[in-house]
């Protein structure tokens, strides 16, 4: 799924948008893993806020631009003045999700957005957890409830496909298993 982020917005849907990633996974299943790995680099390695809501990437960008147009803050210099200290602000979109606004590094894309921490329709995940679940899904590796072989499968993917350290355990309702369940549930709803 190719998505065009409109200027002046900077937004990384690979890192922050659940439904976008679901469609990317379907595309990645048919690609050489080395190419997928390159795309996964954009997710990084930090703790991230991950949007689960129903607004698609284009709607998020359009609503953000509309906010700045309606408040007369779209001009770059006025935008920078508005941000002031502490150099970020939050805005609320139509689904009640809040989005953190910062100044982007790119001169043409000076409005950097991502989901706000503890916002509606948003969860916090480790980037390595997200990459692990993506790799499991792309390689069609099933996680079964209560099986010790799950840990072996997860660690095999982490080591062999992502170059990550193995983990010691999997805990129901948290981390990898929690995110896996979200991806599995949504994938089954689509089919």
Coordinates of N, CA, C and O in Angstrom, one line a residue:
X1 N 0.9 -1.2 0.0 CA 0.0 0.0 0.0 C 0.9 1.2 0.0 O 1.6 1.5 0.9
X2 N 0.8 1.9 -1.0 CA 1.6 3.2 -1.1 C 0.8 4.3 -0.6 O -0.4 4.5 -0.9
X3 N 1.3 5.0 0.3 CA 0.6 6.2 0.9 C 1.5 7.4 0.7 O 2.7 7.4 0.9
X4 N 0.8 8.5 0.3 CA 1.6 9.7 0.1 C 1.2 10.7 1.2 O 0.0 11.1 1.4
X5 N 2.2 11.0 2.0 CA 2.0 12.0 3.1 C 2.0 13.4 2.5 O 3.1 13.7 2.0
X6 N 1.0 14.1 2.7 CA 1.0 15.5 2.1 C 1.9 16.5 2.9 O 1.9 16.4 4.1
X7 N 2.6 17.3 2.1 CA 3.3 18.4 2.8 C 2.3 19.4 3.4 O 1.2 19.5 2.9
X8 N 2.6 20.0 4.5 CA 3.9 20.0 5.2 C 4.0 19.0 6.3 O 4.8 19.2 7.3
X9 N 3.3 17.9 6.2 CA 3.3 16.9 7.3 C 4.4 15.9 7.2 O 4.8 15.4 6.1
X10 N 5.0 15.5 8.3 CA 5.9 14.4 8.4 C 5.2 13.4 9.3 O 4.8 13.7 10.5
X11 N 5.0 12.2 8.8 CA 4.4 11.1 9.6 C 4.9 9.8 9.1 O 4.9 9.5 7.9
X12 N 5.2 8.9 10.1 CA 5.7 7.6 9.7 C 4.7 6.5 10.1 O 4.6 6.1 11.2
X13 N 3.8 6.1 9.1 CA 2.8 5.2 9.4 C 3.3 3.8 9.7 O 2.7 3.0 10.4
X14 N 4.5 3.4 9.2 CA 5.1 2.1 9.6 C 5.4 2.0 11.1 O 5.3 0.9 11.6
X15 N 5.6 3.1 11.7 CA 5.9 3.1 13.1 C 4.7 3.4 14.0 O 4.7 3.0 15.2
X16 N 3.7 4.0 13.4 CA 2.6 4.5 14.3 C 1.2 4.1 13.9 O 0.2 4.6 14.5
X17 N 1.0 3.4 12.8 CA -0.4 3.2 12.4 C -0.7 1.7 12.1 O -0.2 1.1 11.2
X18 N -1.5 1.1 13.0 CA -1.9 -0.3 13.0 C -2.4 -0.8 11.6 O -2.0 -1.7 11.0
X19 N -3.5 -0.1 11.2 CA -4.2 -0.6 9.9 C -3.3 -0.4 8.7 O -3.4 -1.3 7.8
X20 N -2.5 0.6 8.7 CA -1.5 0.7 7.6 C -0.6 -0.5 7.6 O -0.4 -1.1 6.5
X21 N -0.1 -0.9 8.8 CA 0.8 -2.0 8.8 C 0.1 -3.3 8.4 O 0.8 -4.2 7.8
X22 N -1.1 -3.5 8.8 CA -1.8 -4.7 8.4 C -1.8 -4.9 6.8 O -1.6 -6.0 6.3
X23 N -2.0 -3.8 6.1 CA -2.0 -3.9 4.7 C -0.6 -4.1 4.2 O -0.4 -4.8 3.2
X24 N 0.4 -3.5 4.8 CA 1.8 -3.6 4.4 C 2.2 -5.1 4.6 O 2.9 -5.7 3.8
X25 N 1.8 -5.7 5.7 CA 2.1 -7.1 5.9 C 1.6 -8.0 4.8 O 2.4 -8.9 4.4
X26 N 0.5 -7.8 4.3 CA 0.0 -8.6 3.1 C 0.9 -8.4 1.9 O 1.2 -9.4 1.2
X27 N 1.4 -7.2 1.7 CA 2.3 -7.0 0.6 C 3.6 -7.6 0.9 O 4.2 -8.3 0.0
X28 N 4.1 -7.5 2.1 CA 5.4 -8.1 2.5 C 5.5 -9.6 2.4 O 6.5 -10.2 2.3
X29 N 4.3 -10.2 2.6 CA 4.3 -11.7 2.5 C 4.8 -12.2 1.2 O 5.2 -13.4 1.0
X30 N 4.7 -11.4 0.2 CA 5.1 -11.8 -1.2 C 6.4 -11.2 -1.6 O 6.8 -11.2 -2.8
X31 N 7.1 -10.6 -0.7 CA 8.4 -9.9 -1.0 C 9.6 -10.7 -0.4 O 9.4 -11.5 0.5
X32 N 10.7 -10.5 -1.0 CA 12.0 -11.0 -0.4 C 12.2 -10.4 1.0 O 12.1 -9.2 1.1
X33 N 12.6 -11.2 1.9 CA 12.7 -10.7 3.3 C 13.7 -9.6 3.5 O 13.5 -8.7 4.2
X34 N 14.8 -9.6 2.7 CA 15.8 -8.5 2.8 C 15.1 -7.1 2.5 O 15.5 -6.1 3.1
X35 N 14.2 -7.1 1.5 CA 13.5 -5.9 1.2 C 12.6 -5.4 2.3 O 12.5 -4.2 2.6
X36 N 11.9 -6.4 2.9 CA 11.0 -6.1 4.0 C 11.9 -5.5 5.2 O 11.5 -4.5 5.8
X37 N 13.0 -6.2 5.5 CA 13.9 -5.7 6.5 C 14.2 -4.2 6.4 O 14.3 -3.5 7.3
X38 N 14.5 -3.8 5.1 CA 14.9 -2.4 4.9 C 13.7 -1.5 5.3 O 13.9 -0.5 5.8
X39 N 12.5 -1.9 5.0 CA 11.3 -1.1 5.3 C 11.1 -1.0 6.8 O 10.7 0.0 7.4
X40 N 11.4 -2.1 7.5 CA 11.3 -2.2 8.9 C 12.2 -1.3 9.7 O 12.0 -0.9 10.8
X41 N 13.3 -0.9 9.0 CA 14.3 0.0 9.7 C 13.6 1.3 10.1 O 14.1 1.9 11.1
X42 N 12.6 1.7 9.4 CA 12.0 3.0 9.7 C 11.2 3.0 11.0 O 10.9 4.0 11.5
X43 N 11.0 1.8 11.6 CA 10.3 1.6 12.9 C 11.3 2.0 14.0 O 10.8 2.5 15.0
X44 N 12.6 1.9 13.8 CA 13.5 2.3 14.8 C 13.6 1.2 15.9 O 13.3 0.0 15.7
X45 N 14.1 1.7 17.1 CA 14.3 0.8 18.2 C 13.7 1.3 19.6 O 13.9 0.6 20.6
X46 N 13.0 2.4 19.5 CA 12.5 3.0 20.8 C 11.1 2.5 21.2 O 10.5 1.8 20.4
X47 N 10.7 3.0 22.3 CA 9.3 2.8 22.7 C 8.4 3.8 21.8 O 8.8 4.9 21.6
X48 N 7.3 3.3 21.3 CA 6.5 4.1 20.4 C 5.1 4.1 20.8 O 4.6 3.1 21.4
X49 N 4.4 5.1 20.3 CA 2.9 5.2 20.5 C 2.3 4.7 19.2 O 2.7 5.2 18.1
X50 N 1.4 3.7 19.3 CA 0.9 3.0 18.1 C -0.6 3.2 18.0 O -1.4 2.8 18.9
X51 N -1.1 3.8 17.0 CA -2.5 4.2 16.8 C -3.3 3.0 16.2 O -2.9 2.4 15.2
X52 N -4.3 2.6 16.9 CA -5.2 1.5 16.6 C -6.5 1.9 16.0 O -7.3 1.0 15.6
X53 N -6.8 3.2 16.0 CA -8.1 3.7 15.6 C -8.5 3.5 14.1 O -7.7 2.9 13.3
X54 N -9.6 4.0 13.7 CA -10.2 3.8 12.4 C -9.8 4.8 11.4 O -10.2 4.7 10.2
X55 N -9.2 5.9 11.8 CA -8.8 6.9 10.8 C -7.7 6.4 10.0 O -6.7 5.9 10.6
X56 N -7.8 6.5 8.7 CA -6.6 6.0 7.9 C -5.6 7.1 7.8 O -5.8 8.2 8.3
X57 N -4.5 6.8 7.2 CA -3.3 7.7 7.2 C -3.7 9.0 6.5 O -3.4 10.1 7.0
X58 N -4.4 8.9 5.4 CA -4.8 10.2 4.7 C -5.8 11.0 5.5 O -5.6 12.3 5.5
X59 N -6.7 10.4 6.2 CA -7.6 11.2 7.1 C -6.9 11.9 8.2 O -7.2 13.0 8.5
X60 N -5.9 11.2 8.8 CA -5.1 11.8 9.9 C -4.4 13.0 9.4 O -4.4 14.1 10.0
X61 N -3.7 12.9 8.2 CA -3.0 14.0 7.6 C -3.9 15.1 7.2 O -3.7 16.3 7.5
X62 N -5.0 14.8 6.6 CA -6.0 15.8 6.2 C -6.6 16.6 7.4 O -6.7 17.8 7.3
X63 N -7.0 15.9 8.4 CA -7.5 16.5 9.6 C -6.5 17.4 10.3 O -6.8 18.5 10.8
X64 N -5.2 17.0 10.3 CA -4.2 17.8 10.9 C -4.0 19.1 10.1 O -3.9 20.2 10.6
X65 N -3.9 19.0 8.8 CA -3.8 20.1 7.9 C -5.0 21.1 8.1 O -4.8 22.3 8.2
X66 N -6.2 20.5 8.2 CA -7.4 21.3 8.4 C -7.3 22.1 9.7 O -7.6 23.3 9.7
X67 N -6.8 21.4 10.7 CA -6.7 22.1 12.0 C -5.8 23.3 11.9 O -6.1 24.4 12.3
X68 N -4.6 23.2 11.2 CA -3.7 24.3 11.0 C -4.2 25.4 10.1 O -3.9 26.5 10.3
X69 N -5.0 25.0 9.1 CA -5.6 26.0 8.2 C -6.7 26.8 9.0 O -6.7 28.0 8.9
X70 N -7.5 26.1 9.8 CA -8.6 26.8 10.5 C -8.1 27.7 11.6 O -8.8 28.6 12.0
X71 N -6.9 27.4 12.1 CA -6.4 28.2 13.2 C -5.3 29.2 12.7 O -4.6 29.8 13.5
X72 N -5.2 29.3 11.4 CA -4.2 30.2 10.8 C -2.8 29.9 11.3 O -2.0 30.9 11.5
X73 N -2.4 28.6 11.4 CA -1.1 28.3 11.9 C -0.3 27.5 10.8 O 0.7 26.9 11.1
X74 N -0.8 27.5 9.6 CA -0.1 26.7 8.6 C 1.2 27.4 8.1 O 2.1 26.7 7.7
X75 N 1.3 28.7 8.2 CA 2.6 29.4 7.8 C 3.7 28.9 8.8 O 3.5 28.8 10.0
X76 N 4.8 28.5 8.2 CA 5.9 27.9 9.0 C 6.4 28.8 10.1 O 6.6 28.3 11.2
X77 N 6.5 30.1 9.9 CA 7.0 30.9 11.0 C 6.0 31.1 12.1 O 6.3 31.0 13.3
X78 N 4.7 31.2 11.8 CA 3.6 31.3 12.8 C 3.6 29.9 13.5 O 3.4 29.9 14.7
X79 N 3.7 28.8 12.8 CA 3.7 27.5 13.4 C 4.8 27.4 14.4 O 4.5 26.9 15.5
X80 N 6.0 27.8 14.1 CA 7.1 27.7 15.0 C 6.9 28.6 16.2 O 7.2 28.2 17.4
X81 N 6.3 29.7 16.1 CA 6.0 30.6 17.2 C 4.9 30.0 18.1 O 5.0 30.0 19.3
X82 N 3.9 29.3 17.5 CA 2.9 28.6 18.2 C 3.4 27.5 19.1 O 3.0 27.3 20.2
X83 N 4.4 26.7 18.5 CA 5.0 25.6 19.3 C 5.7 26.1 20.5 O 5.5 25.6 21.6
X84 N 6.5 27.2 20.4 CA 7.3 27.7 21.5 C 7.7 26.7 22.5 O 7.8 25.5 22.2
X85 N 8.1 27.1 23.7 CA 8.4 26.1 24.7 C 7.2 25.4 25.2 O 6.2 26.1 25.4
X86 N 7.1 24.1 25.4 CA 8.2 23.1 25.4 C 8.5 22.5 24.0 O 9.0 21.4 23.9
X87 N 8.1 23.2 22.9 CA 8.4 22.8 21.6 C 7.5 21.7 21.1 O 7.9 20.9 20.1
X88 N 6.4 21.5 21.7 CA 5.4 20.5 21.1 C 4.0 20.9 21.7 O 3.9 21.6 22.7
X89 N 3.0 20.5 21.0 CA 1.6 20.7 21.4 C 0.9 19.4 21.0 O 1.3 18.6 20.3
X90 N -0.4 19.4 21.5 CA -1.3 18.3 21.1 C -2.5 18.9 20.4 O -3.0 19.9 20.8
X91 N -3.0 18.1 19.5 CA -4.3 18.4 18.9 C -5.2 17.2 18.9 O -4.6 16.0 19.0
X92 N -6.5 17.4 18.9 CA -7.4 16.2 18.9 C -8.1 16.1 17.6 O -8.5 17.1 17.0
X93 N -8.2 14.9 17.1 CA -8.8 14.6 15.8 C -10.2 14.1 16.0 O -10.7 14.0 17.2
X94 N -11.0 13.9 14.9 CA -12.4 13.6 15.0 C -12.8 12.4 15.8 O -13.9 12.3 16.3
X95 N -11.9 11.4 15.9 CA -12.2 10.2 16.7 C -11.7 10.3 18.2 O -11.6 9.3 18.9
X96 N -11.4 11.5 18.6 CA -11.0 11.8 20.0 C -9.5 11.4 20.2 O -9.1 11.5 21.4
X97 N -8.8 10.9 19.2 CA -7.4 10.6 19.4 C -6.6 11.9 19.5 O -7.0 12.9 18.8
X98 N -5.6 11.9 20.3 CA -4.7 13.1 20.4 C -3.4 12.8 19.7 O -2.9 11.7 19.7
X99 N -2.9 13.9 19.0 CA -1.7 13.7 18.2 C -0.7 14.8 18.7 O -1.0 16.0 18.8
X100 N 0.5 14.4 18.9 CA 1.6 15.2 19.3 C 2.2 15.9 18.1 O 2.4 15.3 17.0
X101 N 2.3 17.2 18.2 CA 2.8 18.1 17.1 C 4.2 18.6 17.5 O 4.3 19.2 18.5
X102 N 5.2 18.4 16.6 CA 6.5 18.9 16.9 C 7.0 19.5 15.5 O 6.4 19.3 14.5
X103 N 8.1 20.2 15.6 CA 8.7 20.8 14.4 C 9.5 19.7 13.7 O 10.3 19.0 14.3
X104 N 9.2 19.4 12.4 CA 9.9 18.4 11.6 C 11.3 19.0 11.2 O 11.5 20.2 11.2
X105 N 12.2 18.0 10.9 CA 13.5 18.4 10.5 C 13.6 18.9 9.0 O 14.5 19.5 8.7
X106 N 12.6 18.5 8.2 CA 12.6 18.8 6.8 C 12.0 20.2 6.6 O 10.9 20.4 7.1
X107 N 12.6 21.0 5.9 CA 12.1 22.4 5.6 C 10.7 22.4 5.0 O 9.9 23.2 5.3
X108 N 10.5 21.4 4.1 CA 9.2 21.4 3.4 C 8.1 20.6 4.2 O 6.9 20.8 4.0
X109 N 8.6 19.8 5.2 CA 7.7 19.0 6.0 C 7.9 19.4 7.5 O 8.4 18.6 8.2
X110 N 7.5 20.5 7.8 CA 7.9 21.1 9.2 C 6.9 20.7 10.3 O 7.1 21.0 11.4
X111 N 5.8 20.1 9.9 CA 4.8 19.7 11.0 C 4.9 18.1 11.1 O 4.5 17.4 10.3
X112 N 5.6 17.7 12.2 CA 5.8 16.3 12.5 C 4.7 15.9 13.5 O 4.5 16.5 14.5
X113 N 4.0 14.8 13.1 CA 2.9 14.3 13.9 C 3.2 12.8 14.3 O 3.8 12.1 13.6
X114 N 2.7 12.5 15.5 CA 2.6 11.1 15.9 C 1.6 11.0 17.0 O 1.3 12.0 17.7
X115 N 1.0 9.8 17.3 CA 0.0 9.7 18.3 C 0.6 10.1 19.7 O 1.8 9.8 20.0
X116 N -0.2 10.7 20.5 CA 0.2 11.2 21.8 C 0.2 10.0 22.8 O -0.7 9.1 22.6
X117 N 1.0 10.1 23.7 CA 1.1 9.0 24.8 C -0.2 9.0 25.5 O -0.8 10.1 25.9
X118 N -0.8 7.8 25.8 CA -2.0 7.6 26.5 C -3.2 8.2 25.8 O -4.2 8.5 26.5
X119 N -3.2 8.4 24.5 CA -4.3 9.0 23.8 C -5.3 7.9 23.5 O -5.0 6.7 23.6
X120 N -6.6 8.3 23.2 CA -7.6 7.4 22.8 C -7.1 6.6 21.6 O -6.4 7.2 20.7
X121 N -7.4 5.3 21.5 CA -7.1 4.5 20.4 C -5.6 4.3 20.2 O -5.1 4.0 19.1
X122 N -4.8 4.4 21.2 CA -3.3 4.3 21.1 C -2.8 3.5 22.2 O -3.3 3.6 23.4
X123 N -1.8 2.7 21.9 CA -1.1 1.9 22.9 C 0.4 2.2 22.8 O 0.9 2.6 21.7
X124 N 1.2 1.9 23.8 CA 2.6 2.1 23.8 C 3.2 0.7 23.6 O 2.8 -0.3 24.2
X125 N 4.1 0.6 22.6 CA 4.8 -0.7 22.3 C 6.3 -0.4 22.1 O 6.7 0.7 21.7
X126 N 7.1 -1.5 22.4 CA 8.5 -1.4 22.0 C 8.6 -1.7 20.5 O 7.9 -2.5 20.0
X127 N 9.5 -0.9 19.9 CA 9.7 -1.1 18.5 C 10.1 -2.5 18.2 O 9.7 -3.1 17.2
X128 N 11.0 -3.1 19.0 CA 11.4 -4.5 18.8 C 10.3 -5.5 18.9 O 10.2 -6.5 18.2
X129 N 9.3 -5.2 19.8 CA 8.1 -6.0 19.9 C 7.3 -5.9 18.6 O 6.8 -7.0 18.1
X130 N 7.1 -4.7 18.1 CA 6.4 -4.6 16.9 C 7.0 -5.3 15.7 O 6.4 -6.0 15.0
X131 N 8.3 -5.1 15.6 CA 9.1 -5.8 14.5 C 9.0 -7.3 14.7 O 8.8 -8.0 13.7
X132 N 9.0 -7.8 15.9 CA 8.9 -9.3 16.1 C 7.5 -9.8 15.6 O 7.5 -10.8 14.9
X133 N 6.5 -9.1 16.0 CA 5.1 -9.5 15.6 C 4.9 -9.4 14.1 O 4.3 -10.3 13.5
X134 N 5.5 -8.4 13.5 CA 5.4 -8.2 12.1 C 6.1 -9.4 11.4 O 5.6 -10.0 10.5
X135 N 7.3 -9.7 11.8 CA 8.1 -10.8 11.2 C 7.4 -12.1 11.4 O 7.3 -13.0 10.5
X136 N 6.8 -12.4 12.6 CA 6.0 -13.6 12.8 C 4.8 -13.7 11.8 O 4.5 -14.7 11.2
X137 N 4.2 -12.6 11.6 CA 3.0 -12.5 10.7 C 3.4 -12.7 9.3 O 2.8 -13.4 8.5
X138 N 4.4 -12.0 8.9 CA 4.9 -12.1 7.5 C 5.3 -13.5 7.2 O 5.0 -14.0 6.1
X139 N 5.9 -14.2 8.1 CA 6.4 -15.6 7.9 C 5.3 -16.6 8.2 O 5.6 -17.8 8.3
X140 N 4.1 -16.1 8.5 CA 3.0 -17.0 8.8 C 3.3 -18.0 10.0 O 2.9 -19.2 9.9
X141 N 3.9 -17.6 11.0 CA 4.2 -18.4 12.1 C 3.1 -18.2 13.1 O 2.8 -17.1 13.6
X142 N 2.4 -19.3 13.5 CA 1.3 -19.2 14.4 C 1.8 -19.3 15.9 O 2.6 -20.1 16.2
X143 N 1.1 -18.5 16.7 CA 1.4 -18.6 18.1 C 0.1 -19.3 18.7 O -1.0 -18.9 18.5
X144 N 0.4 -20.3 19.5 CA -0.7 -21.1 20.1 C -0.7 -20.8 21.6 O 0.3 -20.7 22.2
X145 N -1.9 -20.7 22.2 CA -2.0 -20.5 23.6 C -1.4 -21.6 24.4 O -1.7 -22.8 24.2
X146 N -0.6 -21.2 25.4 CA 0.0 -22.1 26.3 C 1.1 -23.1 25.9 O 1.4 -24.0 26.6
X147 N 1.6 -22.9 24.7 CA 2.6 -23.8 24.2 C 4.0 -23.2 24.4 O 4.3 -22.1 24.1
X148 N 4.9 -24.1 24.9 CA 6.3 -23.7 25.1 C 7.0 -23.4 23.8 O 8.0 -22.7 23.8
X149 N 6.6 -24.1 22.8 CA 7.2 -23.9 21.5 C 7.1 -22.5 20.9 O 7.8 -22.1 20.1
X150 N 6.1 -21.7 21.5 CA 6.0 -20.3 21.1 C 7.3 -19.5 21.3 O 7.7 -18.8 20.5
X151 N 7.9 -19.7 22.5 CA 9.1 -19.0 22.8 C 10.2 -19.3 21.8 O 10.9 -18.5 21.4
X152 N 10.3 -20.6 21.5 CA 11.3 -21.0 20.5 C 11.1 -20.4 19.1 O 12.0 -19.9 18.5
X153 N 9.8 -20.3 18.7 CA 9.5 -19.7 17.4 C 9.8 -18.2 17.4 O 10.4 -17.7 16.5
X154 N 9.4 -17.5 18.5 CA 9.6 -16.1 18.6 C 11.1 -15.8 18.6 O 11.6 -14.9 17.9
X155 N 11.9 -16.6 19.4 CA 13.3 -16.3 19.5 C 14.0 -16.7 18.2 O 15.0 -16.0 17.8
X156 N 13.5 -17.7 17.4 CA 14.1 -18.0 16.2 C 13.9 -16.8 15.2 O 14.9 -16.4 14.5
X157 N 12.7 -16.2 15.2 CA 12.5 -15.1 14.3 C 13.3 -13.9 14.7 O 13.9 -13.2 13.9
X158 N 13.4 -13.7 16.0 CA 14.2 -12.5 16.5 C 15.7 -12.6 16.1 O 16.3 -11.7 15.7
X159 N 16.2 -13.8 16.3 CA 17.6 -14.0 16.0 C 17.9 -14.1 14.5 O 18.7 -13.4 14.0
X160 N 17.1 -14.9 13.8 CA 17.4 -15.2 12.4 C 16.9 -14.2 11.4 O 17.5 -14.0 10.3
X161 N 15.8 -13.5 11.7 CA 15.2 -12.6 10.8 C 15.4 -11.1 11.2 O 15.4 -10.2 10.3
X162 N 15.6 -10.8 12.5 CA 15.7 -9.4 12.9 C 17.0 -9.1 13.6 O 17.3 -7.9 13.8
X163 N 17.9 -10.1 13.8 CA 19.1 -9.8 14.5 C 19.0 -9.3 15.9 O 19.8 -8.5 16.4
X164 N 17.9 -9.7 16.6 CA 17.6 -9.3 17.9 C 18.0 -10.4 18.9 O 18.0 -11.5 18.6
X165 N 18.2 -10.0 20.2 CA 18.5 -10.9 21.2 C 17.2 -11.7 21.5 O 16.1 -11.2 21.4
X166 N 17.4 -13.0 22.0 CA 16.3 -13.8 22.4 C 15.7 -13.2 23.7 O 16.3 -12.5 24.4
X167 N 14.4 -13.5 23.9 CA 13.8 -13.2 25.1 C 13.7 -14.4 26.0 O 13.8 -15.5 25.6
X168 N 13.5 -14.2 27.3 CA 13.5 -15.3 28.3 C 12.1 -15.9 28.4 O 12.0 -17.1 28.8
X169 N 11.0 -15.1 28.2 CA 9.7 -15.7 28.4 C 8.7 -14.8 27.7 O 8.9 -13.7 27.3
X170 N 7.5 -15.4 27.5 CA 6.3 -14.8 27.0 C 5.2 -14.7 28.0 O 5.0 -15.8 28.7
X171 N 4.6 -13.6 28.3 CA 3.6 -13.5 29.3 C 2.3 -13.1 28.7 O 2.2 -12.2 27.9
X172 N 1.2 -13.9 28.9 CA -0.1 -13.7 28.4 C -0.6 -12.2 28.7 O -0.4 -11.7 29.8
X173 N -1.1 -11.6 27.7 CA -1.7 -10.3 27.8 C -0.7 -9.1 27.8 O -1.1 -8.0 28.0
X174 N 0.6 -9.4 27.6 CA 1.6 -8.4 27.6 C 2.5 -8.5 26.4 O 2.6 -9.6 25.8
X175 N 3.2 -7.5 26.1 CA 4.3 -7.5 25.1 C 3.9 -8.2 23.8 O 2.9 -7.8 23.2
X176 N 4.8 -9.1 23.4 CA 4.6 -9.8 22.1 C 3.3 -10.5 22.0 O 2.6 -10.4 21.0
X177 N 2.8 -11.2 23.0 CA 1.6 -11.9 22.9 C 0.4 -10.9 22.8 O -0.6 -11.2 22.1
X178 N 0.4 -9.8 23.5 CA -0.7 -8.9 23.5 C -0.8 -8.3 22.1 O -1.9 -8.2 21.5
X179 N 0.4 -7.9 21.5 CA 0.3 -7.3 20.2 C 0.0 -8.4 19.1 O -0.8 -8.1 18.2
X180 N 0.5 -9.6 19.3 CA 0.2 -10.7 18.4 C -1.4 -10.9 18.3 O -1.9 -11.0 17.3
X181 N -2.0 -10.9 19.5 CA -3.5 -11.1 19.6 C -4.2 -10.0 18.8 O -5.2 -10.2 18.1
X182 N -3.7 -8.7 18.9 CA -4.3 -7.6 18.2 C -4.2 -7.9 16.6 O -5.2 -7.7 15.9
X183 N -3.0 -8.2 16.2 CA -2.9 -8.5 14.8 C -3.7 -9.7 14.3 O -4.3 -9.6 13.2
X184 N -3.7 -10.8 15.1 CA -4.5 -12.0 14.7 C -6.0 -11.6 14.7 O -6.7 -12.1 13.8
X185 N -6.5 -10.9 15.7 CA -7.9 -10.6 15.8 C -8.3 -9.8 14.6 O -9.3 -10.1 13.9
X186 N -7.5 -8.8 14.2 CA -7.9 -7.9 13.1 C -7.8 -8.6 11.8 O -8.6 -8.5 10.9
X187 N -6.7 -9.5 11.7 CA -6.6 -10.2 10.4 C -7.7 -11.2 10.2 O -8.2 -11.3 9.1
X188 N -8.3 -11.8 11.3 CA -9.4 -12.7 11.1 C -10.7 -11.9 10.8 O -11.6 -12.4 10.1
X189 N -10.8 -10.7 11.3 CA -12.0 -9.9 11.0 C -12.0 -9.5 9.5 O -13.0 -9.3 8.9
X190 N -10.8 -9.3 8.9 CA -10.7 -8.9 7.5 C -11.1 -10.0 6.6 O -11.7 -9.8 5.5
X191 N -10.7 -11.3 6.9 CA -11.0 -12.4 6.1 C -12.4 -12.9 6.0 O -13.3 -12.6 6.6

